[in-house]
Tab-separated table of C-alpha atoms in Angstrom:
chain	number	residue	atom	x	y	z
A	1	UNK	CA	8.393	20.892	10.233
A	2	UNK	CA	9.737	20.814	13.674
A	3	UNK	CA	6.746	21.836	15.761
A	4	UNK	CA	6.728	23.104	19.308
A	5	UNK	CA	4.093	22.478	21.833
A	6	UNK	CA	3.721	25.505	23.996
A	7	UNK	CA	3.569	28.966	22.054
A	8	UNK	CA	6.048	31.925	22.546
A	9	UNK	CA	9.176	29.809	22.383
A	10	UNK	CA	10.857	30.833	19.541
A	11	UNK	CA	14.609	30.359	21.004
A	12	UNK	CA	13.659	26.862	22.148
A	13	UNK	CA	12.948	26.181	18.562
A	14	UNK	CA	16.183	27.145	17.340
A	15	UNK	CA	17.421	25.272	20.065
A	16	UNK	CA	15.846	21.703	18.881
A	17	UNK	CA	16.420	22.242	15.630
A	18	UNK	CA	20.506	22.677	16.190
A	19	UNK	CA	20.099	19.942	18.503
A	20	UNK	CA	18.717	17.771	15.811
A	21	UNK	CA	21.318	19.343	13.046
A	22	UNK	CA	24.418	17.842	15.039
A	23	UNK	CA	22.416	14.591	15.942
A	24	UNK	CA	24.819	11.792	14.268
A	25	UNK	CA	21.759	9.785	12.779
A	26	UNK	CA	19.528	12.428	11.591
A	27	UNK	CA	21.462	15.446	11.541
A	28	UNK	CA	23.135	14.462	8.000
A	29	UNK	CA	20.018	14.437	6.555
A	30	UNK	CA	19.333	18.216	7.332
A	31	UNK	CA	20.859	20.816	4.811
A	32	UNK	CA	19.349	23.473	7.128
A	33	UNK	CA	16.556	25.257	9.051
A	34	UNK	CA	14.315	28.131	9.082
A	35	UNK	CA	12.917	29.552	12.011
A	36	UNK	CA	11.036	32.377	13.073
A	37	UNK	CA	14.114	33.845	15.263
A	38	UNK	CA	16.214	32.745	12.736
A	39	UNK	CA	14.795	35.054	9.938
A	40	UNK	CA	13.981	38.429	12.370
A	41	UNK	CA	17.559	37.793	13.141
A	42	UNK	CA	18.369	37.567	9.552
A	43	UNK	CA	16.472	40.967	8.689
A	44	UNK	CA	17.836	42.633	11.768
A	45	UNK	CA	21.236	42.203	10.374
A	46	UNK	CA	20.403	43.562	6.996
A	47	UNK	CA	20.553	47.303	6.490
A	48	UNK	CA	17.720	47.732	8.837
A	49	UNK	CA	16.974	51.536	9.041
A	50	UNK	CA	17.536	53.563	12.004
A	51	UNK	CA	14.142	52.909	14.422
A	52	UNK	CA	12.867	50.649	12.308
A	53	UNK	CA	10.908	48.133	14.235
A	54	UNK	CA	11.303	44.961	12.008
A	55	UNK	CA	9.999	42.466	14.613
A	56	UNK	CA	6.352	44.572	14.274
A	57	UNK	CA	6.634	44.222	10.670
A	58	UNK	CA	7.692	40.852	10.632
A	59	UNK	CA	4.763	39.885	12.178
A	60	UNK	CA	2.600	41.248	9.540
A	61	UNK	CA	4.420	39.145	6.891
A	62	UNK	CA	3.295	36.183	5.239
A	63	UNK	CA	6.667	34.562	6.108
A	64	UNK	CA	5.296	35.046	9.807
A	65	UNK	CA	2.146	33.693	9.460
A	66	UNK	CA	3.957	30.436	7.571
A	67	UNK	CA	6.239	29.950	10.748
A	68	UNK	CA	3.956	30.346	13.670
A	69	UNK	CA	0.253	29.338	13.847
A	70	UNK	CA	-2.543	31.892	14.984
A	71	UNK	CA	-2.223	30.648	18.523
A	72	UNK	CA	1.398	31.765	19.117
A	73	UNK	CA	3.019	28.261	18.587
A	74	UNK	CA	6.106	28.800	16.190
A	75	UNK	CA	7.754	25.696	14.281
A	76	UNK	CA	11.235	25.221	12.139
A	77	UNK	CA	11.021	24.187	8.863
A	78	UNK	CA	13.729	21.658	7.682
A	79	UNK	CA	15.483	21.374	4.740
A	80	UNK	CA	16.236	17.575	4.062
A	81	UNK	CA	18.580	15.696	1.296
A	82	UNK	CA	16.289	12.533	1.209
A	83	UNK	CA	12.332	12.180	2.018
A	84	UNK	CA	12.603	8.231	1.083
A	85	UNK	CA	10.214	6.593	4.122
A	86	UNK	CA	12.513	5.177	5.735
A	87	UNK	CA	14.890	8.807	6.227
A	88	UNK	CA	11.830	10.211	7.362
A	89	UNK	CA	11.079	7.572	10.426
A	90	UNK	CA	14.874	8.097	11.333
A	91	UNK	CA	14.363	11.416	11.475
A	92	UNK	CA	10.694	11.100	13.597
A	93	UNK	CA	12.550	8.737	15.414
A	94	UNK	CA	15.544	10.639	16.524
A	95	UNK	CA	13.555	13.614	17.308
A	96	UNK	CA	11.132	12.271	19.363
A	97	UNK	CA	14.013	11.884	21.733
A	98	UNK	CA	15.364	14.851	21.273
A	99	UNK	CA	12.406	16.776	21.840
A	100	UNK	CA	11.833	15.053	25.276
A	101	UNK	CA	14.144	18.466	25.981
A	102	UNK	CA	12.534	20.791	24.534
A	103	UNK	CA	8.734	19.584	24.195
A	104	UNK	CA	8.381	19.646	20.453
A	105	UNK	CA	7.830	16.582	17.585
A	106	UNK	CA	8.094	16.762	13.619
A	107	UNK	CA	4.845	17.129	11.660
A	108	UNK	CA	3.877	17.842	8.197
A	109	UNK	CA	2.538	16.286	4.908
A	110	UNK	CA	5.867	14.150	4.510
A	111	UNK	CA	5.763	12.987	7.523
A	112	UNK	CA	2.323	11.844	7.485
A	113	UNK	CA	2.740	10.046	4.041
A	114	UNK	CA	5.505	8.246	5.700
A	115	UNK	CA	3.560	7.486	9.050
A	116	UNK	CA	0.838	5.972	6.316
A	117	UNK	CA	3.235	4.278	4.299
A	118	UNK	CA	4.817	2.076	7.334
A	119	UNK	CA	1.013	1.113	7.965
A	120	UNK	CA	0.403	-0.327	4.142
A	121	UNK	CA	2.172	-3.535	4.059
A	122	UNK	CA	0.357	-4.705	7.648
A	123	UNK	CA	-3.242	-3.396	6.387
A	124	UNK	CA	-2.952	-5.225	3.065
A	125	UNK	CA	-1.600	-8.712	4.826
A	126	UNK	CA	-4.412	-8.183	7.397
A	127	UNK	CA	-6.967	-7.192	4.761
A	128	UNK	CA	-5.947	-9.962	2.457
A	129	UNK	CA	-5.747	-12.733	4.719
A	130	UNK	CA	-9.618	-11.772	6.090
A	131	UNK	CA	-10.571	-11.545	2.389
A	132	UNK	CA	-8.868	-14.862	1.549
A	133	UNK	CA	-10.472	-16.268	4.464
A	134	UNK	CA	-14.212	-14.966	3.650
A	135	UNK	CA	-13.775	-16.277	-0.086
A	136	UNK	CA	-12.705	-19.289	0.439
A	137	UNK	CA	-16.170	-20.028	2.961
A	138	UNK	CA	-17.873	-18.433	-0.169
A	139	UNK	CA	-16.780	-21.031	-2.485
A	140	UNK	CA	-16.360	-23.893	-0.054
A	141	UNK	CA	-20.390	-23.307	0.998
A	142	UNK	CA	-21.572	-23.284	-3.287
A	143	UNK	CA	-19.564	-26.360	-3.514
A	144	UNK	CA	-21.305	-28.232	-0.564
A	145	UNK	CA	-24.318	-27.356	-1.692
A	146	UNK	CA	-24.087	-28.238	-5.080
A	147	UNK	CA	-22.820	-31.783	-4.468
A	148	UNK	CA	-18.867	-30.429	-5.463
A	149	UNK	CA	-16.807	-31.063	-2.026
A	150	UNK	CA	-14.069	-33.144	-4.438
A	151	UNK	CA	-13.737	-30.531	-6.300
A	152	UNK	CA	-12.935	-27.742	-3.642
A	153	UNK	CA	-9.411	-28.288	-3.364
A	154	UNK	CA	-8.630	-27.475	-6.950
A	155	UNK	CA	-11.030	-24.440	-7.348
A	156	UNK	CA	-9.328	-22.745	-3.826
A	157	UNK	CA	-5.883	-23.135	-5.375
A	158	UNK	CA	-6.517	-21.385	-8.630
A	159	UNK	CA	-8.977	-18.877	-7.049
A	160	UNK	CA	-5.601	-18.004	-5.262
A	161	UNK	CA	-3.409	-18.502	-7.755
A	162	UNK	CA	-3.440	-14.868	-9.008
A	163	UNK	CA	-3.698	-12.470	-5.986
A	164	UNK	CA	-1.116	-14.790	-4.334
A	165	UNK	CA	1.462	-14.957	-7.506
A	166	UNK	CA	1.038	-10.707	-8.394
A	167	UNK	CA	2.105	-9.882	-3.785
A	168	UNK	CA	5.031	-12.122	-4.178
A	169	UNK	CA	6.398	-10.964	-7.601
A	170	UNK	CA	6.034	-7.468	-6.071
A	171	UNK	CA	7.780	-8.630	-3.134
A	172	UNK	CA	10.566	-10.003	-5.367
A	173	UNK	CA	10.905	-7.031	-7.324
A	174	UNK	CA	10.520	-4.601	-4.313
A	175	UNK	CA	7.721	-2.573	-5.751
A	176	UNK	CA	6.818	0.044	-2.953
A	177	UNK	CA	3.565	-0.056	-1.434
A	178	UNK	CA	1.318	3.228	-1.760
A	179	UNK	CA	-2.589	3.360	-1.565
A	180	UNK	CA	-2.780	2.395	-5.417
A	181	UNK	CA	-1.204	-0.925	-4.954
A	182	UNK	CA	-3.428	-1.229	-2.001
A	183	UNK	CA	-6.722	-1.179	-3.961
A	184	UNK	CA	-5.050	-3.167	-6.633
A	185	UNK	CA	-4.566	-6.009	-3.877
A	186	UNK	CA	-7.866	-5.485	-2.419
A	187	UNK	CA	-9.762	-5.784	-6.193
A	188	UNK	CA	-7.337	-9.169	-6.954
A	189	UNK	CA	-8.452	-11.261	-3.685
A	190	UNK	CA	-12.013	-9.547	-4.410
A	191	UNK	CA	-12.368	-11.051	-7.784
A	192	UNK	CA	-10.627	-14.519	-6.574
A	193	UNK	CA	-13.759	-17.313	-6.408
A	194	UNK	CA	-15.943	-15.364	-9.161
A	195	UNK	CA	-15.176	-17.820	-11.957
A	196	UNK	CA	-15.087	-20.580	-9.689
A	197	UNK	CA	-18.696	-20.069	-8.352
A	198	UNK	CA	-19.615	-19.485	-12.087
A	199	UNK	CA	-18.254	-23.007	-13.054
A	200	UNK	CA	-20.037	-24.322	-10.308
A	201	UNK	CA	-23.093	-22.936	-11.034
A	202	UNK	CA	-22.575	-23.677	-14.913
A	203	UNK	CA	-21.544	-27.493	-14.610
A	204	UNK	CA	-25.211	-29.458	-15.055
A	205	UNK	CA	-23.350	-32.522	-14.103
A	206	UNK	CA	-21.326	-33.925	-11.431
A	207	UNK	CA	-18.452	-33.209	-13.958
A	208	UNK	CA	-17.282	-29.316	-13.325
A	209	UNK	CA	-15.123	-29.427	-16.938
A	210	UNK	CA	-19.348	-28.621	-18.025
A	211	UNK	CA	-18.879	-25.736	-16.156
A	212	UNK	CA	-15.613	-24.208	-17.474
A	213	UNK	CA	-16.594	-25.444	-21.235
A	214	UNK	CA	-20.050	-23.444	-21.123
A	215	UNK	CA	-18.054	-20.016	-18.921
A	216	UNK	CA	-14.829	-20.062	-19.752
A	217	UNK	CA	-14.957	-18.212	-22.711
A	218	UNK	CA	-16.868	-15.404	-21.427
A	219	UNK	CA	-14.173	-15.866	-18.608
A	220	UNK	CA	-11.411	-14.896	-21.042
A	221	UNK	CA	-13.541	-12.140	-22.672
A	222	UNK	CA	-14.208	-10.656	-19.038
A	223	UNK	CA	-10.614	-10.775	-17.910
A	224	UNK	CA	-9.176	-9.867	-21.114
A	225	UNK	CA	-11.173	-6.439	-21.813
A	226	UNK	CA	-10.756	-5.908	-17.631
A	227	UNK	CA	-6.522	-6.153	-18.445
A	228	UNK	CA	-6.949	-3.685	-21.554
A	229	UNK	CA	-9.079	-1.282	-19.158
A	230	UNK	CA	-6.443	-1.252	-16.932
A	231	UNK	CA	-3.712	-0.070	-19.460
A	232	UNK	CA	-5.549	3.192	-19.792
A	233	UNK	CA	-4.143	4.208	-16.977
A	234	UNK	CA	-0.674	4.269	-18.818
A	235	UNK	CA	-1.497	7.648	-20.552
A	236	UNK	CA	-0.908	9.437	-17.270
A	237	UNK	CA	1.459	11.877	-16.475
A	238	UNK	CA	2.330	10.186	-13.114
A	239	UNK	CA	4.408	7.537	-12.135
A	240	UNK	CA	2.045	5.291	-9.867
A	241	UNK	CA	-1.276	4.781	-11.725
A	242	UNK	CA	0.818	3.840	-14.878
A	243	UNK	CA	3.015	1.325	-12.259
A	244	UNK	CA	-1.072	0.667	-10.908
A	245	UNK	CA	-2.210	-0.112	-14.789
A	246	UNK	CA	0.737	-2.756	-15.575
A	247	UNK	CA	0.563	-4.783	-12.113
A	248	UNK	CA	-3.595	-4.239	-12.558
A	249	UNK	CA	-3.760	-5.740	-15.846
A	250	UNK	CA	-0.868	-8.131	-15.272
A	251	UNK	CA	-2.524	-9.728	-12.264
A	252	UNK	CA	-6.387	-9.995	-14.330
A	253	UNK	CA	-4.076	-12.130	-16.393
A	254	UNK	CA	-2.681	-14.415	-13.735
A	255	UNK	CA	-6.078	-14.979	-12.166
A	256	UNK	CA	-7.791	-16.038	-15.548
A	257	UNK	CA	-4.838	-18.372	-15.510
A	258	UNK	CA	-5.499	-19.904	-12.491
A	259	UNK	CA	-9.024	-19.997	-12.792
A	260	UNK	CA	-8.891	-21.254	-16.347
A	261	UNK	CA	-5.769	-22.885	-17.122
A	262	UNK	CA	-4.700	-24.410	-13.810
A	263	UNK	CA	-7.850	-25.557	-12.655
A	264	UNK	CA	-8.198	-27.724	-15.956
A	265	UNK	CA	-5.077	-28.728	-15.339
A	266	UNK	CA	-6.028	-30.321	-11.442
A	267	UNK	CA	-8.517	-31.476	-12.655
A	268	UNK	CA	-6.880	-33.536	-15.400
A	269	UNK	CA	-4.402	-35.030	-13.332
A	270	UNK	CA	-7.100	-35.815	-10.429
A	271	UNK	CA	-9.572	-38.008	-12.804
A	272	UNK	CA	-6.194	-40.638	-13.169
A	273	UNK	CA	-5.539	-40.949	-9.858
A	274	UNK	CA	-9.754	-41.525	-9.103
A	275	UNK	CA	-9.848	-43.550	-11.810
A	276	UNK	CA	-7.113	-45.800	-10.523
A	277	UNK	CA	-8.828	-46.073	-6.783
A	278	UNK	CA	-12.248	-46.934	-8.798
A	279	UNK	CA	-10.576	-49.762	-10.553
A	280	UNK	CA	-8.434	-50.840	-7.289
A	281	UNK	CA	-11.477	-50.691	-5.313
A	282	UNK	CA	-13.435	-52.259	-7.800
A	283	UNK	CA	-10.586	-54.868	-8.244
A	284	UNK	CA	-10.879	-55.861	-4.267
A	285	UNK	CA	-14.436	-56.088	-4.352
A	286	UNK	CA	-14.487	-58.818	-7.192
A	287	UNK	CA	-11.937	-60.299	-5.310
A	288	UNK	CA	-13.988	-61.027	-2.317
């Protein structure tokens, strides 16, 4: 809707909205308009009967009441081809100078959704990165205190592993952002470090493979029945929570992969290279 500031100016409205009709950006996204003068003119030119007074009528009509608000101020609705985000911040764009003129701006449900959408992808990087942040002093603090500090590279990488791995892959595949893939970021970096403290917690020894022996089974059965959950939401009738269920269960997946599977794998390949130095520097000191 095109809306107008000051009420009573229901030629100014037809006014914008022409202006923004033959604007060379926007105006190709308008099929038409409909206006409060625009329709009394419309029903003046029909067959109206001799004395009739349409305008008093008119004003008695639902149509009437859908077109200007109970203080007076009238608005054009506007009939668009596309209502993709980014044809709907041209348009807000274009008519915000346009309506420096007349004193009017575009409002309405699609034009909110759109203001919201723009907003997503800085809220979830912003949201994330905190949340990243705040885990990572979670799991860095259990380690110190249990005696783990050697360890705490390894567990931050595969805590991350899976709420880093699902944003990129929707980057890559260009997966639009809506408040459902919002909560499905925020639940992935809020689950990222659970296992890890658990595998802290578990290992009795110095060695944390104690840790993911005795929990990582119950890891798998966790993450696994979490991922079938999730694929519930494929019986809807709407596009998004079944797009929500696939990347929901998908990314479960990828962080019991890093939290399982790739932190083994560190792990492995870090006892070689401290069992070398323990030799070497065991090596020097017979030496001397």
């Amino acid at each position: 809707s095109l809306l107008m500031h000051d009420p009573g100016q229901l030629e100014n409205t037809d006014l914008a909205a022409q202006a923004l009709m033959r604007d060379p950006i926007a105006g190709p996204n308008i099929v038409t308009y409909e206006s409060p003068l625009r329709v009394l003119t419309w029903l003046r030119e029909r067959a109206a009967p001799a004395g009739y007074d349409v305008e008093a009528d008119f004003k008695m009509s639902l149509s009437y009441k859908q077109l200007v608000d109970p203080d007076g101020i009238p608005r054009a609705q506007l009939y668009l081809r596309d209502i993709s985000v980014a044809d709907l911040q041209t348009l807000k764009a274009r008519a915000e100078k346009i309506c420096e003129n007349w004193g009017c701006h575009v409002a309405g449900d699609l034009m909110a959704y759109s203001d919201f959408a723009t907003k997503i992808p800085k809220t979830l990087l912003d949201s994330m990165s905190t949340s990243i942040f705040m885990v990572a002093g979670v799991v860095g603090f259990v380690a110190l205190a249990l005696g783990r500090t050697r360890h705490l590279a390894a567990l931050l990488l595969s805590s991350f592993w899976g709420p880093c791995l699902m944003v990129i892959m929707m980057a890559a595949l260009k997966i639009p952002m809506d408040f459902l893939k919002c909560i499905f970021a925020s639940t992935l970096v809020g689950l990222a470090g659970d296992n890890a403290i658990q595998y802290l917690y578990a290992s009795r020894t110095d060695d944390l493979h104690d840790g993911i022996e005795h929990h990582g089974g119950a890891s798998i059965q966790t993450a696994t029945l979490m991922a079938l959950t999730c694929l519930l939401y494929l019986g809807s009738y709407f596009d998004p929570p079944k797009t929500f269920g696939l990347i929901m269960a998908a990314g479960l997946m990828a962080g019991l992969a890093g939290d399982l599977f790739l932190l083994n794998g560190l792990l492995r390949r870090r006892e070689p290279l401290q069992a070398r130095e323990e030799s070497k520097a065991l090596a020097v000191g017979e030496a001397r």
